[in-house]
PDB file of C-alpha atoms and ligand atoms in Angstrom:
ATOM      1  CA  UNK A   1     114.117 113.467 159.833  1.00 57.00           C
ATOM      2  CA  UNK A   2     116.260 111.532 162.432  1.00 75.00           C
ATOM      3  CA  UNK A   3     115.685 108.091 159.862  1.00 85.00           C
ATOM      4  CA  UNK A   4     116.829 109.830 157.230  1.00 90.00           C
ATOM      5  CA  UNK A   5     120.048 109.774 158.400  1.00 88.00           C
ATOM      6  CA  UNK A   6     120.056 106.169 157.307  1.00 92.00           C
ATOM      7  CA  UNK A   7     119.481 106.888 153.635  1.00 96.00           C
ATOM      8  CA  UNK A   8     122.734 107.228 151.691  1.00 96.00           C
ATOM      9  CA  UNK A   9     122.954 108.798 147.939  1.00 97.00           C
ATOM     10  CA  UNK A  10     125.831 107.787 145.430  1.00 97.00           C
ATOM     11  CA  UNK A  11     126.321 109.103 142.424  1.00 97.00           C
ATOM     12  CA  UNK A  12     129.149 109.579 139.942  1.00 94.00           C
ATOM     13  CA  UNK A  13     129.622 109.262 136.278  1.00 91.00           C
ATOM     14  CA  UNK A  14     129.077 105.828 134.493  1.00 83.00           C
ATOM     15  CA  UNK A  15     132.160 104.079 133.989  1.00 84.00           C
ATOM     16  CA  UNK A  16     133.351 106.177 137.544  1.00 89.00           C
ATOM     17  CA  UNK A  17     133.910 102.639 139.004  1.00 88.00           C
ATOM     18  CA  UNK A  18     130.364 103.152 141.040  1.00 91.00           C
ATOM     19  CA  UNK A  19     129.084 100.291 140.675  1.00 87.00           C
ATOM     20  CA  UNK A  20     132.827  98.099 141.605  1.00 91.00           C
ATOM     21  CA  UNK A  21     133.329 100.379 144.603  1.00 96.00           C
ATOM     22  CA  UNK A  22     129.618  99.657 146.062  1.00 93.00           C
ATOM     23  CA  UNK A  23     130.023  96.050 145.483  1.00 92.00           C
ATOM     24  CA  UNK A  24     133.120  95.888 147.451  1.00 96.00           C
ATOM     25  CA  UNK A  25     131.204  97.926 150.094  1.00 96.00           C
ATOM     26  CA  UNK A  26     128.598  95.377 150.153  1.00 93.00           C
ATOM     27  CA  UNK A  27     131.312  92.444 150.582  1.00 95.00           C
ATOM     28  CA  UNK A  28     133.046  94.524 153.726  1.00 96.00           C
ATOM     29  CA  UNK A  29     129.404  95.460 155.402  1.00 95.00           C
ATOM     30  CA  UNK A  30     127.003  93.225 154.465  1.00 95.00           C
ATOM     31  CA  UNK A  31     124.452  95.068 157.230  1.00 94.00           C
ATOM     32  CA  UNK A  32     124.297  97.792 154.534  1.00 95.00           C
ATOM     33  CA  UNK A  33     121.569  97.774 151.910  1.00 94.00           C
ATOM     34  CA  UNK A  34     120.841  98.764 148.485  1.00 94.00           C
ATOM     35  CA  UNK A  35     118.270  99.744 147.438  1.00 96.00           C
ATOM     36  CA  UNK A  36     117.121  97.925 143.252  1.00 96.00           C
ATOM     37  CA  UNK A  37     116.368 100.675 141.124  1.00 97.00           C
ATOM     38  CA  UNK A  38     113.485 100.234 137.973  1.00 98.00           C
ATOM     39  CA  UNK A  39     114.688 100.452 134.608  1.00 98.00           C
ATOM     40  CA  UNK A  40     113.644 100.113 130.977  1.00 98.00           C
ATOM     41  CA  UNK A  41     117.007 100.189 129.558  1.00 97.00           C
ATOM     42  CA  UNK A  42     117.550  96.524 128.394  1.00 96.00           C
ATOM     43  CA  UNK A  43     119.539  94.104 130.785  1.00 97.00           C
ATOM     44  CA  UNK A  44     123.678  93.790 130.069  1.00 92.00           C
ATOM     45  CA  UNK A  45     125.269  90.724 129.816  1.00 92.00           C
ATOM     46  CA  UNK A  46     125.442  88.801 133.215  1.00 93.00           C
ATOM     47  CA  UNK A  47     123.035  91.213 134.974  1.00 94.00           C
ATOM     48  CA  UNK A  48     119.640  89.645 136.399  1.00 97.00           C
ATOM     49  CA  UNK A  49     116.704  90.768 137.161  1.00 98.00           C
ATOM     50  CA  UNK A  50     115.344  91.791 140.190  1.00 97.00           C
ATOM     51  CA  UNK A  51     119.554  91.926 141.647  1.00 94.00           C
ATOM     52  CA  UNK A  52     121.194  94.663 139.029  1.00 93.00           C
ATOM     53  CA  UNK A  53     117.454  96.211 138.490  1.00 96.00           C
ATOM     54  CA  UNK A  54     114.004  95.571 138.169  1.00 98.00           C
ATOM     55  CA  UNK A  55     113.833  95.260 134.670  1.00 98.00           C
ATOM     56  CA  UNK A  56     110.353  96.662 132.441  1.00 98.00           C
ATOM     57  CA  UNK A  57     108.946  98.559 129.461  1.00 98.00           C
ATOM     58  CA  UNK A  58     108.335 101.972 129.457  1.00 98.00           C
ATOM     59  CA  UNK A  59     104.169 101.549 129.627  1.00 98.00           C
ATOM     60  CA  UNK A  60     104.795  99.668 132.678  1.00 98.00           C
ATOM     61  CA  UNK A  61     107.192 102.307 134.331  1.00 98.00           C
ATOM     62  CA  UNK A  62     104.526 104.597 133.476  1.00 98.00           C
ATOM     63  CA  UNK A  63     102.033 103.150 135.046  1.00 98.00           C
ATOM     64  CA  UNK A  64     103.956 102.538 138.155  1.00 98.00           C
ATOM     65  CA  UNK A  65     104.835 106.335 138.382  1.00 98.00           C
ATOM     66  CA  UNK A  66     101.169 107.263 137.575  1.00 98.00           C
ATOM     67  CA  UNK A  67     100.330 105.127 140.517  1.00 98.00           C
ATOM     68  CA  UNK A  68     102.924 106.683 143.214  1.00 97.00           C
ATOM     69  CA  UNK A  69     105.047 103.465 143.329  1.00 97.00           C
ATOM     70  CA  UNK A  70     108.368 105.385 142.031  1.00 98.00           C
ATOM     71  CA  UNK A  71     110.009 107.865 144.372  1.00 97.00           C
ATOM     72  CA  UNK A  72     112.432 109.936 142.115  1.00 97.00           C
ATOM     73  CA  UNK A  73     113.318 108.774 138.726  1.00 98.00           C
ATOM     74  CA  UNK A  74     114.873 110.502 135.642  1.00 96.00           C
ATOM     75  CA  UNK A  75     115.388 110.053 132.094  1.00 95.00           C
ATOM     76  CA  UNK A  76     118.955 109.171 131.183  1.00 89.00           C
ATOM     77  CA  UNK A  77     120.264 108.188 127.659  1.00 84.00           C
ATOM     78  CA  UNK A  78     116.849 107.365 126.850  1.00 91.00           C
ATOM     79  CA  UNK A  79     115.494 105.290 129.127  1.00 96.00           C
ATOM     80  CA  UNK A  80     113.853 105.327 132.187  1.00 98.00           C
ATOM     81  CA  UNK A  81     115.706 105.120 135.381  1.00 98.00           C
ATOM     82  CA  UNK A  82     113.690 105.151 139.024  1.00 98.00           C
ATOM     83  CA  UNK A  83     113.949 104.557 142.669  1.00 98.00           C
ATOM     84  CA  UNK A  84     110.821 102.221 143.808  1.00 97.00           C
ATOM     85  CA  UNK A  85     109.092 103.625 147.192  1.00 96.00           C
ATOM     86  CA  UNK A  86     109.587  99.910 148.613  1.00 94.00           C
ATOM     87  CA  UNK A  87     113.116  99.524 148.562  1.00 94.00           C
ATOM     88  CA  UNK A  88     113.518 102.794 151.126  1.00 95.00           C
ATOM     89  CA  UNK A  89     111.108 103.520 153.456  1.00 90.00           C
ATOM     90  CA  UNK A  90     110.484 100.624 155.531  1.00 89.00           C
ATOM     91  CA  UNK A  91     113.913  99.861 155.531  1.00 93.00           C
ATOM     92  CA  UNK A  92     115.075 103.255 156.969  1.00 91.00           C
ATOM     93  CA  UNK A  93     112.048 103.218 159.415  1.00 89.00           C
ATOM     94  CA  UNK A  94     113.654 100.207 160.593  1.00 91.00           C
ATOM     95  CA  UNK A  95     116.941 102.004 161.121  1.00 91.00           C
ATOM     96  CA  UNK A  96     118.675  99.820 158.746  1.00 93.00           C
ATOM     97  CA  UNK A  97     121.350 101.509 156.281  1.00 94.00           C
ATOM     98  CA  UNK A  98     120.366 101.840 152.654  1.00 95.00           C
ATOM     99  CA  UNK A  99     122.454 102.797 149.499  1.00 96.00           C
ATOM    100  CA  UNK A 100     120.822 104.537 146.509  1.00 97.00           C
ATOM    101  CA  UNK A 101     123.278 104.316 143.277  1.00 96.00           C
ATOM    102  CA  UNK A 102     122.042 106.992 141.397  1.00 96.00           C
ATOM    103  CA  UNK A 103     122.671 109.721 138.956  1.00 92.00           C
ATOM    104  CA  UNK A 104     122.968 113.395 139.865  1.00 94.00           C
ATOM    105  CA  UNK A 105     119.101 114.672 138.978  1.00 94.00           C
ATOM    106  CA  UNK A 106     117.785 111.671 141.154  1.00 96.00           C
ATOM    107  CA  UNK A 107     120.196 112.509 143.968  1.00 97.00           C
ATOM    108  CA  UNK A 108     118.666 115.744 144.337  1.00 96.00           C
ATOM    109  CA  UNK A 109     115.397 115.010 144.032  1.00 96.00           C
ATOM    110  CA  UNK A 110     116.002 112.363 147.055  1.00 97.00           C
ATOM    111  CA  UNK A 111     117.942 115.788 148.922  1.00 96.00           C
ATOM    112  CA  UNK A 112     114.654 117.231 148.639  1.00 96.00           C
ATOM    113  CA  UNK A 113     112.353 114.669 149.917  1.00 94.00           C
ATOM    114  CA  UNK A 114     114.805 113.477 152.521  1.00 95.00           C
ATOM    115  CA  UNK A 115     116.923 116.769 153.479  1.00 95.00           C
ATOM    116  CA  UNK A 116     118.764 114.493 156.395  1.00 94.00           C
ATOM    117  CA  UNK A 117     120.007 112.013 153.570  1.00 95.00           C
ATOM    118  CA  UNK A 118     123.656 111.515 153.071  1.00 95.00           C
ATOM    119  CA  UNK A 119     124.904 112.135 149.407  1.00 97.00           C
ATOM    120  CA  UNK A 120     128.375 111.363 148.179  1.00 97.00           C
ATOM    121  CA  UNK A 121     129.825 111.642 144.560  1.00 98.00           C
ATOM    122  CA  UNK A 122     132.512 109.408 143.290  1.00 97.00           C
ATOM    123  CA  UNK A 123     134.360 110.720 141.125  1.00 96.00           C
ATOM    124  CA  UNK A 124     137.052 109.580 138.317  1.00 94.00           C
ATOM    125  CA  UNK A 125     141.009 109.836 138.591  1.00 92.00           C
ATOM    126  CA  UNK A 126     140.387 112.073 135.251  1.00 92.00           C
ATOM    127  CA  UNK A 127     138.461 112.414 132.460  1.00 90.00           C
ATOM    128  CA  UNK A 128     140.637 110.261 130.052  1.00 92.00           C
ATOM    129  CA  UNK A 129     140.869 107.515 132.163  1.00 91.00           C
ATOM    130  CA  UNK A 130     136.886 107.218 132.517  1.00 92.00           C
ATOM    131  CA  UNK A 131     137.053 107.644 128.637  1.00 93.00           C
ATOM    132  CA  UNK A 132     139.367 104.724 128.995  1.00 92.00           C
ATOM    133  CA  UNK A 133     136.974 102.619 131.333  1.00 89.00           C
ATOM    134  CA  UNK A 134     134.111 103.255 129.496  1.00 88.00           C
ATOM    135  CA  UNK A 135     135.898 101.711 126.306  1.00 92.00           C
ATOM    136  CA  UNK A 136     137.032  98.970 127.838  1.00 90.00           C
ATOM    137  CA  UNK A 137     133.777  97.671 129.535  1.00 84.00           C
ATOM    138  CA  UNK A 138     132.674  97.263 125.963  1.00 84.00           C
ATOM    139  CA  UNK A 139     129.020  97.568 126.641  1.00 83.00           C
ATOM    140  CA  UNK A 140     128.369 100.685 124.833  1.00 85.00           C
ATOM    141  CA  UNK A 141     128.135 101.911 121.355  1.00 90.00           C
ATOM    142  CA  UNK A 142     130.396 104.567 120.486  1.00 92.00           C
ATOM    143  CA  UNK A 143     127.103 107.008 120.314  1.00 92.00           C
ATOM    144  CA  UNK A 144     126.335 105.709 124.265  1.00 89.00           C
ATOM    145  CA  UNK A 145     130.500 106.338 124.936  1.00 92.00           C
ATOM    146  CA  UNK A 146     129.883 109.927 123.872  1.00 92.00           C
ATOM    147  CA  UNK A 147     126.418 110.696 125.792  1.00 91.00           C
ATOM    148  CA  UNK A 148     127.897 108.785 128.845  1.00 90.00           C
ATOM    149  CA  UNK A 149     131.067 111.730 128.623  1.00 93.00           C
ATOM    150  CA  UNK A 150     128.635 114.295 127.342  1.00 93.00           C
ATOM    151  CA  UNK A 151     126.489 113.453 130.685  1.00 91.00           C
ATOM    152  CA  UNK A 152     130.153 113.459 133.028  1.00 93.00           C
ATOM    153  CA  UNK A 153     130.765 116.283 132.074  1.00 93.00           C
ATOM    154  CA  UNK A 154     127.830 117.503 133.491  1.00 93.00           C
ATOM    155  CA  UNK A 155     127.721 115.374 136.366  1.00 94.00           C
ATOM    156  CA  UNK A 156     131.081 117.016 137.432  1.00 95.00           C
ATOM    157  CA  UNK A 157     129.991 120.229 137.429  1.00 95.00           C
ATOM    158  CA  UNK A 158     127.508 119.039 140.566  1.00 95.00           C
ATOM    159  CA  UNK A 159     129.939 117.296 142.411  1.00 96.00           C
ATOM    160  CA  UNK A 160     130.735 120.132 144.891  1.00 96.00           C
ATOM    161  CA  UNK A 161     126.920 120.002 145.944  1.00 95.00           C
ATOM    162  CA  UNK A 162     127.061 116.643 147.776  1.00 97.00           C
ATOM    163  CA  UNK A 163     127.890 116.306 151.174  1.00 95.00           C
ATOM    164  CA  UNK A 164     131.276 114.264 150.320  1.00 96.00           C
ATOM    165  CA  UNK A 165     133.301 113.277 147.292  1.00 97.00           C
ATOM    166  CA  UNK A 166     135.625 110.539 147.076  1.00 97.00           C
ATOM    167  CA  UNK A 167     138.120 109.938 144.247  1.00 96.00           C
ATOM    168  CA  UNK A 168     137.977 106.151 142.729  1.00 95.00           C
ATOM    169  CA  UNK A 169     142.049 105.296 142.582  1.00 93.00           C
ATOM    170  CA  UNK A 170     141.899 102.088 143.752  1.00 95.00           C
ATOM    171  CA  UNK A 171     138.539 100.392 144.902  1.00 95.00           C
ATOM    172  CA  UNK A 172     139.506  99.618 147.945  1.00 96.00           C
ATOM    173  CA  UNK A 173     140.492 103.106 148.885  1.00 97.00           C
ATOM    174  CA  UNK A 174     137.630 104.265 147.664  1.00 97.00           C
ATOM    175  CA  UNK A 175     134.881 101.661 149.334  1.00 97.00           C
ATOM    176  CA  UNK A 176     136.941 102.470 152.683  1.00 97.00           C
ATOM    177  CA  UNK A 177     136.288 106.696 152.328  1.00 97.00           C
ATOM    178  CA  UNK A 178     132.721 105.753 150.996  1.00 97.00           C
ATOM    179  CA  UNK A 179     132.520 103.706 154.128  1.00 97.00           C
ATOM    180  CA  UNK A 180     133.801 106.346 156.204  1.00 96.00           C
ATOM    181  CA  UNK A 181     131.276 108.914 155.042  1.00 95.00           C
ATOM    182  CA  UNK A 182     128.234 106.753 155.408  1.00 93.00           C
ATOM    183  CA  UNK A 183     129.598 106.380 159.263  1.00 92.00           C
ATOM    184  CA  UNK A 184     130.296 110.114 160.191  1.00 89.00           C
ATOM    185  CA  UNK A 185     126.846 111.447 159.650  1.00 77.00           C
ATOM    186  CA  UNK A 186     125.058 108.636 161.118  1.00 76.00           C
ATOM    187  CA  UNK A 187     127.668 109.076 164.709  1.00 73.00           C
TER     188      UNK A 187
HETATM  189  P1  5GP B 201     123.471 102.199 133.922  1.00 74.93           P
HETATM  190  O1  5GP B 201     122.695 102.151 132.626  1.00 74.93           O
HETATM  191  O2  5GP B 201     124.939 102.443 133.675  1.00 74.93           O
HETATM  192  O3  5GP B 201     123.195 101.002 134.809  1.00 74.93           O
HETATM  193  O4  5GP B 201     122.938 103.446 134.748  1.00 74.93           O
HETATM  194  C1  5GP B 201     122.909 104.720 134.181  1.00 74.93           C
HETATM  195  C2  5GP B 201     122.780 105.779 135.258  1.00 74.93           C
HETATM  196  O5  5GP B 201     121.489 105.697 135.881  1.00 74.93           O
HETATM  197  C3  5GP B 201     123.802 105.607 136.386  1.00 74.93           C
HETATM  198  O6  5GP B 201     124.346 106.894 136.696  1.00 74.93           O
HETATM  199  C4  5GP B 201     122.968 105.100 137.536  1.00 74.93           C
HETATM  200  O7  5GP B 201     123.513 105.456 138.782  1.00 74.93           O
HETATM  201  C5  5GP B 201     121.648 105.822 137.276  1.00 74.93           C
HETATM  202  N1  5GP B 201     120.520 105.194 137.973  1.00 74.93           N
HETATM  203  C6  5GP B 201     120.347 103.889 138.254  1.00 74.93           C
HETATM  204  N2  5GP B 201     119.206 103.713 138.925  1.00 74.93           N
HETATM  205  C7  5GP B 201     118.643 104.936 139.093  1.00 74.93           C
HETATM  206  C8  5GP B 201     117.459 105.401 139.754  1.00 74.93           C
HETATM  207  O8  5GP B 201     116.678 104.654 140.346  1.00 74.93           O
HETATM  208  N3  5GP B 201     117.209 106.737 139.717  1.00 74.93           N
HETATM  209  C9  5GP B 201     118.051 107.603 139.096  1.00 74.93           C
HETATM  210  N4  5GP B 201     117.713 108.899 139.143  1.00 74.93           N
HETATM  211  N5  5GP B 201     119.182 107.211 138.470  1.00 74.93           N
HETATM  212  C10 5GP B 201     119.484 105.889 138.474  1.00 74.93           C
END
């Protein structure tokens, strides 16, 4: 229980600014780590594998949950999205801080294997401008726009079940208050 303390949930809707916010994180505190989630969804522009995620096809993410390799994963906007067992526990038994970027189903299942983990949503200025950022980014289709607002929406609604929420204004602000509520539950 007491090394749980070092395992730290985020989640918030895509196109929330998650992904901007943790990478300033990482440039501020490089001691914390992240941990490189499995995915069959196929790999953006300028992401790599192995860094962004471990990239595979479905029969192979099968197999790797059929063999107890993946600790929580979920289906989201039809792929396959997991957390592999080897990029948390020997870290945490080590004491050393690791960051899950993940969506809300995953976060919970992680609250129930880990019930001393730290969760924290980020959350939008509003609706519209997510809308706004997810248009912009221009790596969606408008069908993936509307499933990635259908799913916010959702999201949202489970925001008030994490253990902190911080509001994504500016990225710096927001790295700083996720910063600040990875530090009070570890004091
Ligand atoms: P994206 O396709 O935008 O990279 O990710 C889609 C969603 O999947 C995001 O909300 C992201 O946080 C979530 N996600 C990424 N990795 C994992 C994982 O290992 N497990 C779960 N449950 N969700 C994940």
């Amino acid at each position: 229980m007491n090394q749980e303390r070092y395992l730290v949930v985020v989640s918030g809707p895509s196109g929330a600014g998650k992904d901007t916010v943790v990478r300033r994180l990482r440039q501020e505190h490089p001691e914390i780590e992240f941990s490189v989630s499995a995915t069959t969804r196929a790999m953006r522009p300028g992401e790599q594998d192995g860094v962004d995620y471990h990239y595979m096809s479905p029969a192979e993410f099968e197999r790797r949950i059929a063999s107890g390799e993946i600790l929580e994963y979920t289906r989201y906007c039809g792929n396959y999205y997991g957390t592999p067992k080897s990029e948390v526990d020997r870290r945490i038994a080590a004491g050393r801080t690791v960051v899950l970027v993940i969506e809300v189903e995953g976060a919970a299942n992680i609250k129930r294997i880990y019930p001393g983990a730290t969760t924290v949503f980020i959350r939008p200025p509003s609706i519209e401008e997510l809308e706004h950022r997810l248009r912009s980014r221009g790596t969606e289709t408008e069908d993936g726009i509307r499933r990635r607002l259908a799913r916010a929406a959702e999201e949202l609604r489970l925001a008030g079940g994490y253990d902190a929420q911080v509001v994504n204004d500016t990225v710096e602000g927001c790295a700083q208050e996720l910063y600040e509520a990875i530090c009070a539950r570890q004091a």
